[in-house]
Coordinates of C-alpha atoms in Angstrom, one line a residue:
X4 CA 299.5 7.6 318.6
X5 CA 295.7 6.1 318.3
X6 CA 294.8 4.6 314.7
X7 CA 291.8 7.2 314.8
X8 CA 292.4 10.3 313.7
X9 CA 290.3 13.2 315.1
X10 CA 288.0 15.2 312.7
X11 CA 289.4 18.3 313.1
X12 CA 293.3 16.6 312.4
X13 CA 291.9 15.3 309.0
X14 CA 290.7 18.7 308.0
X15 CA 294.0 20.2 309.1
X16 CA 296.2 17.7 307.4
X17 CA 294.4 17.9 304.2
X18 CA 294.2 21.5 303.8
X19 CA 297.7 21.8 302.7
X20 CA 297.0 19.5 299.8
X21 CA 294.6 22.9 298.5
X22 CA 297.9 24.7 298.0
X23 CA 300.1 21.9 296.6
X24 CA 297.3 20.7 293.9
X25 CA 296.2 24.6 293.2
X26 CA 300.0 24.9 292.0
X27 CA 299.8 21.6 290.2
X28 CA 297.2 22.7 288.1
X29 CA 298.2 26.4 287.3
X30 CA 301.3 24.3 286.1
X31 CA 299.5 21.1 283.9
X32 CA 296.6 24.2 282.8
X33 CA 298.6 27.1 282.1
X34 CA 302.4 26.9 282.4
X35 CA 303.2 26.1 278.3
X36 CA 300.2 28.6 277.4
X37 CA 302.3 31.6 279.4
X38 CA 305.7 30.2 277.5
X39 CA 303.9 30.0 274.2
X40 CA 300.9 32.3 274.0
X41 CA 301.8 35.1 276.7
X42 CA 306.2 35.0 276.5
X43 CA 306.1 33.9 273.0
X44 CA 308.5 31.2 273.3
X45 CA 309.0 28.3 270.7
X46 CA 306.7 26.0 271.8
X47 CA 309.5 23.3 271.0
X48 CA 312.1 25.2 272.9
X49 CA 310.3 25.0 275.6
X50 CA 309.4 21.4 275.5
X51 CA 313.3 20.7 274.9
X52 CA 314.2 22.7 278.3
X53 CA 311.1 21.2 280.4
X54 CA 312.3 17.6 279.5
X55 CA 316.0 18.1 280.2
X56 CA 315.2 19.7 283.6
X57 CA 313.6 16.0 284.3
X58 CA 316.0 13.8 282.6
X59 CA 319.0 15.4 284.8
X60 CA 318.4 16.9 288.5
X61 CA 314.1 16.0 288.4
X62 CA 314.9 12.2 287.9
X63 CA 316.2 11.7 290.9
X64 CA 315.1 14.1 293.6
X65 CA 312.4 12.5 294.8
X66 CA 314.1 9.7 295.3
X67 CA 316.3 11.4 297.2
X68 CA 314.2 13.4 299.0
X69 CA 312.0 10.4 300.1
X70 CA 315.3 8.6 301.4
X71 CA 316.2 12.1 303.2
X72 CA 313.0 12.3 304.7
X73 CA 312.9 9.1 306.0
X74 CA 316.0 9.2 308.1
X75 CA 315.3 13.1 309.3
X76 CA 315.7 13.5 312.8
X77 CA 314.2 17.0 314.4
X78 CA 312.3 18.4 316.9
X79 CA 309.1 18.9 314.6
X80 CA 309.2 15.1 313.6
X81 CA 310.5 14.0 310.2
X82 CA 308.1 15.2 307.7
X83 CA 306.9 18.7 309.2
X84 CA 310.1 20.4 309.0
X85 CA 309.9 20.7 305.4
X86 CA 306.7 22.1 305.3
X87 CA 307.8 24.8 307.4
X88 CA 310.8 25.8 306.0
X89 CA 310.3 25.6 302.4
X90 CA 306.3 27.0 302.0
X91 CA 307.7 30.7 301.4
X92 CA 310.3 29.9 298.9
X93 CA 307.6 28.0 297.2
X94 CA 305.7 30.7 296.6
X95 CA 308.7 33.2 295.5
X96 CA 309.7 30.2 293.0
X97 CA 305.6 30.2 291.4
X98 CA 306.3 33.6 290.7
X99 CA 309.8 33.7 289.3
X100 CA 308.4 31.0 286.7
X101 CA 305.3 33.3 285.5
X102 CA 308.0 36.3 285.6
X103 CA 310.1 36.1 282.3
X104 CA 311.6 39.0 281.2
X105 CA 310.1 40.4 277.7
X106 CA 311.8 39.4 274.5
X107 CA 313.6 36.1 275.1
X108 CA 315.2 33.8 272.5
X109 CA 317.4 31.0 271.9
X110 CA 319.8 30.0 274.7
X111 CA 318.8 32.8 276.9
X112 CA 315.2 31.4 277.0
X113 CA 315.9 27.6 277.4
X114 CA 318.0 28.5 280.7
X115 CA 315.5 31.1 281.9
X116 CA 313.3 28.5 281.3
X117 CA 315.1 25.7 283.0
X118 CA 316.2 27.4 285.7
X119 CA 313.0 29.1 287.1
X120 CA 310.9 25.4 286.3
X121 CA 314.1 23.5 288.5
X122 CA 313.9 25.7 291.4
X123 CA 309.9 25.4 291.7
X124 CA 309.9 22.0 291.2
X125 CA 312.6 21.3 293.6
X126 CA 310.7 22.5 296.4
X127 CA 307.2 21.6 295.1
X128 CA 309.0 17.6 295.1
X129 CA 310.3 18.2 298.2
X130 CA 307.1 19.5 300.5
X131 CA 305.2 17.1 297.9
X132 CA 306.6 14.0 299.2
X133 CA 307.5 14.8 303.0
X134 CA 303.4 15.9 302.7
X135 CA 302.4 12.8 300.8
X136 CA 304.8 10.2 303.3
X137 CA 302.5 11.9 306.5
X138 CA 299.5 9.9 305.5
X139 CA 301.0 6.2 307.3
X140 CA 302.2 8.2 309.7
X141 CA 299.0 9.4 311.0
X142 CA 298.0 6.1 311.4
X143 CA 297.9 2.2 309.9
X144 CA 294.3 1.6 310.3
X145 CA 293.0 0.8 306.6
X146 CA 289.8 2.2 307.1
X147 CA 291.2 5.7 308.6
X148 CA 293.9 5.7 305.9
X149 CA 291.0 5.6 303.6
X150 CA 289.0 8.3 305.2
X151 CA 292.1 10.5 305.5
X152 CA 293.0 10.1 302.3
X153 CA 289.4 11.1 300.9
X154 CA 289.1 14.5 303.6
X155 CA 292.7 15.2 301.6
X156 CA 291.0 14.6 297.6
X157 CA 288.5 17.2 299.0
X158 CA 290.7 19.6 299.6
X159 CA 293.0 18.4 296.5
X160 CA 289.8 18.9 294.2
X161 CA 289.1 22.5 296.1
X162 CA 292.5 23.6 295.2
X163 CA 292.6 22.0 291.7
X164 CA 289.7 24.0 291.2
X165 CA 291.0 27.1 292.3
X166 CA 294.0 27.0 290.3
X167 CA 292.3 25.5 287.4
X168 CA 289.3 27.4 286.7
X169 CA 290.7 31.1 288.5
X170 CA 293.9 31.1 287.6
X171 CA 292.9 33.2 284.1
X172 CA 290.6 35.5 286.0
X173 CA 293.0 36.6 288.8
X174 CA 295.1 37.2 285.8
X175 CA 292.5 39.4 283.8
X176 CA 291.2 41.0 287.2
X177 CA 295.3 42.3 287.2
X178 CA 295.2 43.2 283.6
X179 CA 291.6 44.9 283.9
X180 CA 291.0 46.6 287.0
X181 CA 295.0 47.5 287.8
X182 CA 296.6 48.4 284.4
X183 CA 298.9 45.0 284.1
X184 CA 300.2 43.8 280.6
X185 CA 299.4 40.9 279.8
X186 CA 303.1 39.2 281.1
X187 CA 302.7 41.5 284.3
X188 CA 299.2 40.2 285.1
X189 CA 300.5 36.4 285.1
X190 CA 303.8 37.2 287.1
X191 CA 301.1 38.3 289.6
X192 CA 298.5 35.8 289.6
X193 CA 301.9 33.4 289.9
X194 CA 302.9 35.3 293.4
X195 CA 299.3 35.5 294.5
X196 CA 298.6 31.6 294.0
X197 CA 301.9 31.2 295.6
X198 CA 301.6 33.2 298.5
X199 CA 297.9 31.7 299.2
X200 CA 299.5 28.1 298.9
X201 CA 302.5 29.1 301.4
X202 CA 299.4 29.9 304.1
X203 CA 297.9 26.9 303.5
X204 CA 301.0 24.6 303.9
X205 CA 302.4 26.3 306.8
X206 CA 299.0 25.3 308.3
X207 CA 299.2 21.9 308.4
X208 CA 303.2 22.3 309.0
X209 CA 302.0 24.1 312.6
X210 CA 298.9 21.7 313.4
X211 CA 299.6 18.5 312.7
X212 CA 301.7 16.1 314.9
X213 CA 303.9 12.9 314.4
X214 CA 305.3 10.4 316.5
X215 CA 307.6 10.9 318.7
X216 CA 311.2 10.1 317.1
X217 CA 311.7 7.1 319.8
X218 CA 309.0 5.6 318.3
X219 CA 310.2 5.8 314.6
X220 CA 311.8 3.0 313.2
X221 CA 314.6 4.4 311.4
X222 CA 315.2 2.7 308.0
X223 CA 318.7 1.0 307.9
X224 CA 319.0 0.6 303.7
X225 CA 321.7 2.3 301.6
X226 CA 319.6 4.4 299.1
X227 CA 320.2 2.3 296.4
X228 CA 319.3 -1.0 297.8
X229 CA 316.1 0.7 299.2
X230 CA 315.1 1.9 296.1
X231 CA 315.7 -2.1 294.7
X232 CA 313.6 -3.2 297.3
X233 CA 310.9 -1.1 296.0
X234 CA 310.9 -1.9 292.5
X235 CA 310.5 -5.6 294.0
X236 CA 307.4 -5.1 295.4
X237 CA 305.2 -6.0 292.4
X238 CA 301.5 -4.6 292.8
X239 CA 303.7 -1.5 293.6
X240 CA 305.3 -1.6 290.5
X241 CA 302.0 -2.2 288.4
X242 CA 300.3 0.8 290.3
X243 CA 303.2 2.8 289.5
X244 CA 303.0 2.2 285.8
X245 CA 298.9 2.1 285.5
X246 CA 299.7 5.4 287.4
X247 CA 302.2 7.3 285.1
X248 CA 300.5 6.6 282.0
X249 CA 297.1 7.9 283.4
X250 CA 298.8 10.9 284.6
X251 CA 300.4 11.6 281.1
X252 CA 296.8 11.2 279.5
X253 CA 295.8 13.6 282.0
X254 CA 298.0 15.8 281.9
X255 CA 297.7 16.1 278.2
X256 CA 294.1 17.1 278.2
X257 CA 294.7 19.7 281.2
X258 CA 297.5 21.3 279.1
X259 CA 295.6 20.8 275.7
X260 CA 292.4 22.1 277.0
X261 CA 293.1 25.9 276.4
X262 CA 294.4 25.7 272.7
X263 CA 291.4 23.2 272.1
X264 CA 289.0 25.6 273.6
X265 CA 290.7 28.7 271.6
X266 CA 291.5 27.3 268.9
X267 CA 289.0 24.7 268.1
X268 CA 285.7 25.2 269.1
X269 CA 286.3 28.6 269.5
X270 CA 285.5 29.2 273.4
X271 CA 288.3 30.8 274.5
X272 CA 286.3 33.0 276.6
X273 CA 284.0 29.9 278.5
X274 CA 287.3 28.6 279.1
X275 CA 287.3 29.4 283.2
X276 CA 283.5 27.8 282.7
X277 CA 284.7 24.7 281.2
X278 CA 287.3 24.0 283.8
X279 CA 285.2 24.6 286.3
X280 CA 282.5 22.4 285.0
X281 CA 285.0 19.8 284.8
X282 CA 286.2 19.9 288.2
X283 CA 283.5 20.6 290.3
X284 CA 282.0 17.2 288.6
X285 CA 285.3 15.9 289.7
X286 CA 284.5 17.2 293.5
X287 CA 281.2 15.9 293.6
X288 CA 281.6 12.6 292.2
X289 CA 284.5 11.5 294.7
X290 CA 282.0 10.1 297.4
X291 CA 280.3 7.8 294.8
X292 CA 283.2 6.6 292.8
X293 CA 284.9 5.8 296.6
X294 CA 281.2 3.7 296.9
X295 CA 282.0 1.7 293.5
X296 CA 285.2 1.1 295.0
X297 CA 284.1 -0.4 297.9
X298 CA 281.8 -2.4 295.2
X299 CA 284.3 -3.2 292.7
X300 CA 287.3 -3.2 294.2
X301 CA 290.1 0.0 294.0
X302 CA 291.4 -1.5 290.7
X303 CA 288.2 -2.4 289.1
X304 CA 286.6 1.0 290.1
X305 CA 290.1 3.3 288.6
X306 CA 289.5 1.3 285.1
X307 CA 285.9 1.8 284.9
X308 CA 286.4 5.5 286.1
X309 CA 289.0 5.4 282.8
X310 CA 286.9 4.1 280.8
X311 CA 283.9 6.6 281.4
X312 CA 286.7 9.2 280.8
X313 CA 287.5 7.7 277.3
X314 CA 284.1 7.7 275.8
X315 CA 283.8 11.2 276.5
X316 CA 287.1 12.7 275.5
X317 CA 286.8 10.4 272.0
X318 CA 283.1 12.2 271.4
X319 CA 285.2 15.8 271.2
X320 CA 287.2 14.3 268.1
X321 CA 284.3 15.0 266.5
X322 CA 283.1 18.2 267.4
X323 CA 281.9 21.3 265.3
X324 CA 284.7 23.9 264.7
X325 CA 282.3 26.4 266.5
X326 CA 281.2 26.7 269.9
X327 CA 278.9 24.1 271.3
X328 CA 277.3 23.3 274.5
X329 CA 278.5 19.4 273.6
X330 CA 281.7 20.8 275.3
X331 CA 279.7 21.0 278.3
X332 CA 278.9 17.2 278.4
X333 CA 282.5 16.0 277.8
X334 CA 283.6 17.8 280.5
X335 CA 280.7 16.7 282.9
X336 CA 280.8 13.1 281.6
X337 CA 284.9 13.1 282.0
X338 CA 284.7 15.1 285.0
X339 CA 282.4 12.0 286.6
X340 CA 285.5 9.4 285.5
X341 CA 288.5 11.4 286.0
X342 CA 287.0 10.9 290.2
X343 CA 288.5 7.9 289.5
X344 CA 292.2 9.3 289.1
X345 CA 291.4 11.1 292.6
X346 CA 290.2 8.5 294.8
X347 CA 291.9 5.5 293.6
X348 CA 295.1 5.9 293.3
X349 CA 296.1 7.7 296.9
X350 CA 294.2 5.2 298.5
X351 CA 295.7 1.9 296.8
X352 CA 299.2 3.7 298.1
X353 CA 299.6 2.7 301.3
X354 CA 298.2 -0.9 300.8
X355 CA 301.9 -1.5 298.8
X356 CA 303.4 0.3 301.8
X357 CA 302.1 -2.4 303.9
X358 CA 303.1 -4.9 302.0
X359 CA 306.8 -3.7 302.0
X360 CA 306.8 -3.6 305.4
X361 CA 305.9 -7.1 305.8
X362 CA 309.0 -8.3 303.7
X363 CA 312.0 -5.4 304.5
X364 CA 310.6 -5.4 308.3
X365 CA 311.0 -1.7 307.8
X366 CA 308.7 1.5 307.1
X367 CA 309.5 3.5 304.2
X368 CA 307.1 6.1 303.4
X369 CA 309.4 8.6 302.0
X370 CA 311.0 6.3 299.7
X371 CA 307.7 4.9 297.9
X372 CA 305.7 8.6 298.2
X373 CA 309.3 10.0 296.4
X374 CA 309.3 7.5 293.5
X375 CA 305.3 8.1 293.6
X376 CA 305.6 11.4 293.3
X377 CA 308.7 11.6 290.6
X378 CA 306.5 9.2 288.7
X379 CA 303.6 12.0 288.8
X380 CA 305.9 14.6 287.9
X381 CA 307.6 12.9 285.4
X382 CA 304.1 12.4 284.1
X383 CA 303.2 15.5 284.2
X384 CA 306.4 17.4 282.8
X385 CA 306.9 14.4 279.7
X386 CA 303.7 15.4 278.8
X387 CA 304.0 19.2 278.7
X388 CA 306.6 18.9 276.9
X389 CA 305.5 16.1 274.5
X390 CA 302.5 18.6 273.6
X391 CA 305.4 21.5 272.9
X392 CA 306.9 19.1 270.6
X393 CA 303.9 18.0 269.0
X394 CA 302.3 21.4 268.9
X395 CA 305.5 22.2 267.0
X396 CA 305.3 19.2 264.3
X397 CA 302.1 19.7 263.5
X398 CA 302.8 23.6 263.0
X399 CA 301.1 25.5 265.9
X400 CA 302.5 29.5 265.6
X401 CA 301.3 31.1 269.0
X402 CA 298.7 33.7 269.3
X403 CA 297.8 33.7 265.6
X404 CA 294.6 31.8 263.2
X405 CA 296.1 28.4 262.8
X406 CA 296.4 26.5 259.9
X407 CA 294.2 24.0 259.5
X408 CA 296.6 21.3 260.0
X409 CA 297.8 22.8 263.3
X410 CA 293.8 22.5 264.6
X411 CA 293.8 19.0 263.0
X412 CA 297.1 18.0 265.5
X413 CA 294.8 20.2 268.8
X414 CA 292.1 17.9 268.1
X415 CA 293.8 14.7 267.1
X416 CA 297.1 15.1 270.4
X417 CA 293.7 16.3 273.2
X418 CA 291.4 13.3 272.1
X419 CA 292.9 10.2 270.2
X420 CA 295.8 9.9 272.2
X421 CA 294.7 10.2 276.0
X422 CA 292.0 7.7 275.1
X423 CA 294.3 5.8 273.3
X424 CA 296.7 5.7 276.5
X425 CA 293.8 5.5 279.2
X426 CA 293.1 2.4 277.3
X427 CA 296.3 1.0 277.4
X428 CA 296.3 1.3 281.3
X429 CA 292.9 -0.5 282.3
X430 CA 294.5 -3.9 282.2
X431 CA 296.7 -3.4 284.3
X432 CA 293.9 -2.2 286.9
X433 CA 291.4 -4.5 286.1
X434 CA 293.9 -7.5 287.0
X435 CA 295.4 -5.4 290.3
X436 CA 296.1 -8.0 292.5
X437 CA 295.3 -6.1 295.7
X438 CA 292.1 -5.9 297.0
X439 CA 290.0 -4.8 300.6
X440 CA 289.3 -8.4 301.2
X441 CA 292.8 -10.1 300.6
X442 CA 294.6 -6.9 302.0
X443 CA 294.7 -8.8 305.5
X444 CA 295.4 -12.0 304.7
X445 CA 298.1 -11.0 301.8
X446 CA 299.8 -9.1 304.5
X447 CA 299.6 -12.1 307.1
X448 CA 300.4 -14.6 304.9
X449 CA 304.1 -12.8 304.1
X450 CA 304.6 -11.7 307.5
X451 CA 304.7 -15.9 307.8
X452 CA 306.8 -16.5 304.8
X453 CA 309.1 -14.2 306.7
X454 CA 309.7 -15.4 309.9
X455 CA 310.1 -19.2 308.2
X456 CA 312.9 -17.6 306.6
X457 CA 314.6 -16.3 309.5

């Protein structure tokens, strides 16, 4: 397989991504609001049965679904077979989890819950990661593993967008135009946002090649010792961290964003506006930020993007409790840092991979893109339920006027504590140790240190 990678393979590689991320987001935007606002489930409950479902089965199947991947023999190559296979039962899983029956309580509710959020996220982690480990595959030039990645964000932003800023309208387009309650019109924008992301999937699982098997290099680690190895590559392990506790800020103002807009600054009705103010600026700001990049360096250029992302989610602390175009310039101002999250990241991913390979002789995509992506979810999921149980303490009711200390705790959890935690993380980035320039020579110098040891 060349290094270059055709046009027309980028754009069929990263279309999948659409689907996966358009998920992701009806899950970080709108997942606890269904529990909470449209079931009418304890906000705490729910919180409690979200976090179990990643302490038990979640916390390792990526892991394990990396290390399965990696060592898959098959016709279709190693990572393709899972997009094939499991892109229907994806989207019957999205709709299961916006289908709870009417009336659930107590232990009934927490395994309903549980159940439905386990079986989607089993097979989102599992096309996630074979999907994500394709990237090296393609090819090890830097520069095309750069552009690759950026025709992917494209079509990651396109389907954030979708399921960000449509998801509600699909819903009231059910509920207006074909009679649905309000549970009924979310159990069908769940199957229609699933079906749609099954199509997209099964795209790039019929397009796009890989290598032959004979010229895989099958991985000869025990799972646990390959997931040692891992933790011992360093700048991996710094990008991992810098990476979760972005992703938990983030994920915090996606799932905070509707009760802050409801509740609030009383916009509940600009919400699909909001979002997709916020992520179109997202979309058009990934070209430039992957310019500053190229300036600054990855690291540099993911802290400043943080940064920007602070200053503008710290001016909403202190907005009116009445609707107000400021909202507007948040999400614009956050929208042009939070590029940062998008770009930066994906692409400082196979850089570790590269590095691992130059100590363990061996390439392990699935293994890192599985611990990358249970770090994401685990991000994602800690802080959807964090916001249940926070919600909770500060004594959110669903669906009714809030006391005033419940919209103290909506301002105070979407504002102060993302900044607080994007803060935390620009350190780490600021001081990353990889860089385009000493990428190469990094790489040389322990493929050396390597073969003296030998």
């Amino acid at each position: 397989m060349t290094n270059k990678v055709p046009t027309h393979i980028k754009v069929l590689y990263g279309v999948a991504d659409a689907g996966i991320a358009m998920l992701t987001a009806i899950v970080q935007f709108f997942l606890l609001f269904y529990y909470t606002d449209i079931a009418l489930l304890d906000p705490a409950l729910v919180g409690s049965a979200l976090m179990l479902g990643k302490l038990t089965w979640d916390a390792v199947n990526d892991l394990l679904f990396g290390y399965i991947s990696d060592r898959t023999r098959s016709r279709w190559g190693r990572r393709r077979p899972y997009l094939l296979f499991l892109a229907i039962p994806l989207a019957l899983t999205t709709w299961l989890m916006f289908s709870l029956p009417p009336g659930l309580t107590g232990v009934a509710a927490f395994l309903i819950v549980l159940t439905t959020y386990l079986l989607f996220d089993t097979l989102h982690s599992f096309i996630g990661v074979a999907y994500s480990a394709l990237t090296p595959e393609l090819t090890q030039d830097y520069d095309e593993r750069t552009a690759l990645t950026t025709v992917r964000q494209i079509f990651t932003v396109a389907g954030y967008i979708i399921g960000a800023a449509l998801a509600t309208v699909v819903a009231d387009v059910y509920k207006n135009n074909f009679g649905f309650s309000n549970s009924a019109s979310y159990s069908a924008m769940g199957l229609t946002f699933g079906i749609f992301a099954a199509i997209v999937i099964l795209i790039t699982g019929f397009s796009v090649k890989e290598k032959p098997a004979e010229e895989i290099e099958t991985s000869k680690m025990p799972p646990i010792k390959s997931f040692v190895e891992t933790l011992k590559n360093k700048p991996f392990v710094r990008l991992m961290l810098s990476f979760l506790v972005s992703n938990i800020s983030f994920t915090l103002l996606t799932t905070l964003l509707p009760y802050y807009l409801k509740y609030v600054v009383k916009m509940e009705e600009q919400m699909p506006i909001v979002m997709m103010t916020l992520l179109l600026t997202i979309g058009l700001c990934l070209y430039p930020m992957k310019m500053i990049a190229d300036r600054l360096g990855k690291g540099k250029a993911y802290a400043l993007g943080l940064g920007i992302t602070s200053v503008a989610i710290l001016a909403g602390f202190f907005y009116p409790a009445h609707p107000t175009p400021l909202v507007y310039v948040t999400a614009i101002v956050a929208g042009m840092g939070l590029s940062s999250q998008w770009v930066c990241p994906w692409s400082m991913m196979p850089d570790v991979i590269e590095i691992d390979q130059a100590v363990t002789g061996e390439r392990r995509e699935g293994v890192y893109y599985g611990m990358w992506q249970f770090t994401s979810k685990f991000a994602n999921a800690f802080a959807i339920a964090a916001a249940g149980w926070m919600l909770s303490g500060f004594g959110y009711v669903p669906d009714i006027p809030q006391t005033e200390l419940a919209i103290f705790g909506i301002r105070f959890l979407f504002t102060l504590i993302p900044v607080l935690m994007f803060i935390l993380t620009m350190p780490l980035l600021i001081k990353y140790p990889i860089t385009r320039e000493s990428h190469t020579q990094l790489v040389e110098e322990l493929r050396q240190n390597q073969e003296l040891l030998h």
